[in-house]
Amino acid sequence: MRYASTLAALALAVTVSACATAATQEEFTRADADAIRKSSVDLATAFNEKQLDTVLGFYAENSIFMPPNAPQLRGRDPLQSFYSELMTKAANLQLEPQEVAGHGPIAYEYGTYSIELGPTTGPGRGMIVNLSVDTSS
């Protein structure tokens, strides 16, 4: 019995110690949500002004993009081709974030978009998942 209580006390001490020494994780704030919403506005503006390099700057080198009714695109090189072609035949991209939330370094944005493609306007829905990366080191 004494062995069991010692083992239980040790397990409790290790658990409490692990909780106390865990790295603190910054919480997702209203400012984070506002920054993500602003990025959506900036992305649409850059697209509508045909600023390809600015649009590509919103994506990480290892990003995965899933355009509607097309295979996924991995990385910036396929995105460059995709957006370059799309900019020649599309205009008036509008992104409307409906929900932005997150926890720690991960956030998501869900919303709708519309875009003019030739004689038609195409509405749709989308989701963006963001990962905050510490670039200070």
Tab-separated table of C-alpha atoms in Angstrom:
chain	number	residue	atom	x	y	z
A	1	MET	CA	0.000	0.000	0.000
A	2	ARG	CA	2.821	2.347	0.863
A	3	TYR	CA	4.373	1.648	-2.571
A	4	ALA	CA	1.083	2.560	-4.335
A	5	SER	CA	0.704	5.863	-2.488
A	6	THR	CA	4.320	6.798	-3.214
A	7	LEU	CA	3.809	5.967	-6.895
A	8	ALA	CA	0.595	8.031	-6.986
A	9	ALA	CA	2.343	10.996	-5.341
A	10	LEU	CA	5.213	10.755	-7.838
A	11	ALA	CA	2.793	10.610	-10.785
A	12	LEU	CA	0.938	13.660	-9.454
A	13	ALA	CA	4.196	15.575	-8.981
A	14	VAL	CA	5.349	14.780	-12.517
A	15	THR	CA	1.975	15.789	-13.969
A	16	VAL	CA	1.850	19.090	-12.080
A	17	SER	CA	5.461	19.787	-12.980
A	18	ALA	CA	4.779	19.158	-16.663
A	19	CYS	CA	1.823	21.525	-16.592
A	20	ALA	CA	3.819	24.217	-14.833
A	21	THR	CA	6.775	24.072	-17.204
A	22	ALA	CA	4.847	23.846	-20.480
A	23	ALA	CA	5.574	26.638	-22.920
A	24	THR	CA	2.998	29.372	-22.764
A	25	GLN	CA	0.911	29.654	-25.869
A	26	GLU	CA	-0.411	33.005	-26.947
A	27	GLU	CA	-4.158	33.102	-27.263
A	28	PHE	CA	-5.979	34.110	-30.436
A	29	THR	CA	-7.139	37.704	-29.984
A	30	ARG	CA	-9.531	40.149	-31.562
A	31	ALA	CA	-6.483	41.876	-33.081
A	32	ASP	CA	-5.526	38.582	-34.761
A	33	ALA	CA	-9.027	38.256	-36.240
A	34	ASP	CA	-8.931	41.862	-37.445
A	35	ALA	CA	-5.537	41.284	-39.084
A	36	ILE	CA	-6.869	38.221	-40.907
A	37	ARG	CA	-9.932	40.144	-42.113
A	38	LYS	CA	-7.645	42.949	-43.349
A	39	SER	CA	-5.539	40.382	-45.209
A	40	SER	CA	-8.658	39.271	-47.086
A	41	VAL	CA	-9.361	42.844	-48.154
A	42	ASP	CA	-5.718	43.334	-49.164
A	43	LEU	CA	-5.683	40.060	-51.131
A	44	ALA	CA	-8.812	41.011	-53.089
A	45	THR	CA	-7.435	44.495	-53.753
A	46	ALA	CA	-4.134	43.097	-55.044
A	47	PHE	CA	-5.966	40.606	-57.254
A	48	ASN	CA	-8.267	43.277	-58.691
A	49	GLU	CA	-5.257	45.518	-59.394
A	50	LYS	CA	-3.481	42.561	-61.103
A	51	GLN	CA	-0.554	42.647	-58.625
A	52	LEU	CA	0.566	39.034	-59.011
A	53	ASP	CA	3.613	39.257	-56.708
A	54	THR	CA	1.537	40.822	-53.932
A	55	VAL	CA	-1.099	38.082	-54.238
A	56	LEU	CA	1.582	35.377	-54.072
A	57	GLY	CA	3.011	37.027	-50.959
A	58	PHE	CA	-0.101	35.995	-49.035
A	59	TYR	CA	0.847	32.322	-49.448
A	60	ALA	CA	3.615	30.354	-47.738
A	61	GLU	CA	6.114	28.390	-49.813
A	62	ASN	CA	4.511	25.165	-48.573
A	63	SER	CA	0.908	26.285	-48.973
A	64	ILE	CA	-1.809	24.025	-50.307
A	65	PHE	CA	-4.470	25.764	-52.397
A	66	MET	CA	-7.656	23.999	-53.468
A	67	PRO	CA	-9.300	25.881	-56.334
A	68	PRO	CA	-12.897	24.975	-57.190
A	69	ASN	CA	-13.289	22.048	-59.588
A	70	ALA	CA	-9.528	21.630	-60.027
A	71	PRO	CA	-6.660	19.673	-58.491
A	72	GLN	CA	-4.922	21.074	-55.426
A	73	LEU	CA	-1.885	23.279	-55.929
A	74	ARG	CA	1.151	22.875	-53.663
A	75	GLY	CA	3.604	25.748	-53.240
A	76	ARG	CA	3.966	29.130	-54.880
A	77	ASP	CA	5.076	28.011	-58.352
A	78	PRO	CA	1.724	26.419	-59.278
A	79	LEU	CA	-0.054	29.371	-57.653
A	80	GLN	CA	1.859	31.766	-59.867
A	81	SER	CA	0.613	29.978	-62.980
A	82	PHE	CA	-2.927	29.718	-61.597
A	83	TYR	CA	-3.258	33.381	-60.622
A	84	SER	CA	-1.446	34.631	-63.713
A	85	GLU	CA	-3.978	32.870	-65.931
A	86	LEU	CA	-6.950	33.774	-63.740
A	87	MET	CA	-6.022	37.458	-63.743
A	88	THR	CA	-6.258	37.544	-67.537
A	89	LYS	CA	-9.900	36.426	-67.542
A	90	ALA	CA	-11.346	37.417	-64.148
A	91	ALA	CA	-12.135	40.649	-62.355
A	92	ASN	CA	-13.846	42.087	-59.324
A	93	LEU	CA	-12.887	39.498	-56.724
A	94	GLN	CA	-14.803	40.080	-53.505
A	95	LEU	CA	-13.951	38.147	-50.345
A	96	GLU	CA	-16.438	38.265	-47.483
A	97	PRO	CA	-15.137	36.661	-44.274
A	98	GLN	CA	-18.053	35.442	-42.194
A	99	GLU	CA	-16.180	33.791	-39.345
A	100	VAL	CA	-12.611	34.146	-38.132
A	101	ALA	CA	-11.438	32.172	-35.126
A	102	GLY	CA	-8.398	30.409	-33.794
A	103	HIS	CA	-6.456	28.991	-30.929
A	104	GLY	CA	-2.794	29.564	-30.272
A	105	PRO	CA	-0.846	29.729	-33.553
A	106	ILE	CA	-3.639	28.278	-35.729
A	107	ALA	CA	-6.537	30.289	-37.108
A	108	TYR	CA	-9.190	29.792	-39.736
A	109	GLU	CA	-11.312	32.074	-41.837
A	110	TYR	CA	-14.556	30.925	-43.388
A	111	GLY	CA	-16.500	33.044	-45.838
A	112	THR	CA	-17.855	33.606	-49.283
A	113	TYR	CA	-16.438	35.086	-52.441
A	114	SER	CA	-17.614	36.275	-55.809
A	115	ILE	CA	-15.657	36.846	-58.978
A	116	GLU	CA	-16.517	37.928	-62.506
A	117	LEU	CA	-15.367	35.354	-65.051
A	118	GLY	CA	-16.138	36.625	-68.521
A	119	PRO	CA	-19.897	37.054	-68.902
A	120	THR	CA	-20.732	35.306	-65.621
A	121	THR	CA	-20.258	36.020	-61.947
A	122	GLY	CA	-19.237	33.024	-59.885
A	123	PRO	CA	-20.156	32.890	-56.206
A	124	GLY	CA	-18.536	30.413	-53.869
A	125	ARG	CA	-17.463	29.536	-50.364
A	126	GLY	CA	-13.999	29.126	-48.989
A	127	MET	CA	-11.936	28.389	-45.946
A	128	ILE	CA	-8.410	29.519	-45.153
A	129	VAL	CA	-6.330	27.972	-42.393
A	130	ASN	CA	-3.481	30.140	-41.088
A	131	LEU	CA	-0.488	29.091	-39.050
A	132	SER	CA	1.421	31.801	-37.229
A	133	VAL	CA	5.155	31.258	-37.449
A	134	ASP	CA	7.739	33.030	-35.309
A	135	THR	CA	10.066	34.697	-37.816
A	136	SER	CA	12.128	36.581	-35.223
A	137	SER	CA	14.872	33.940	-35.046
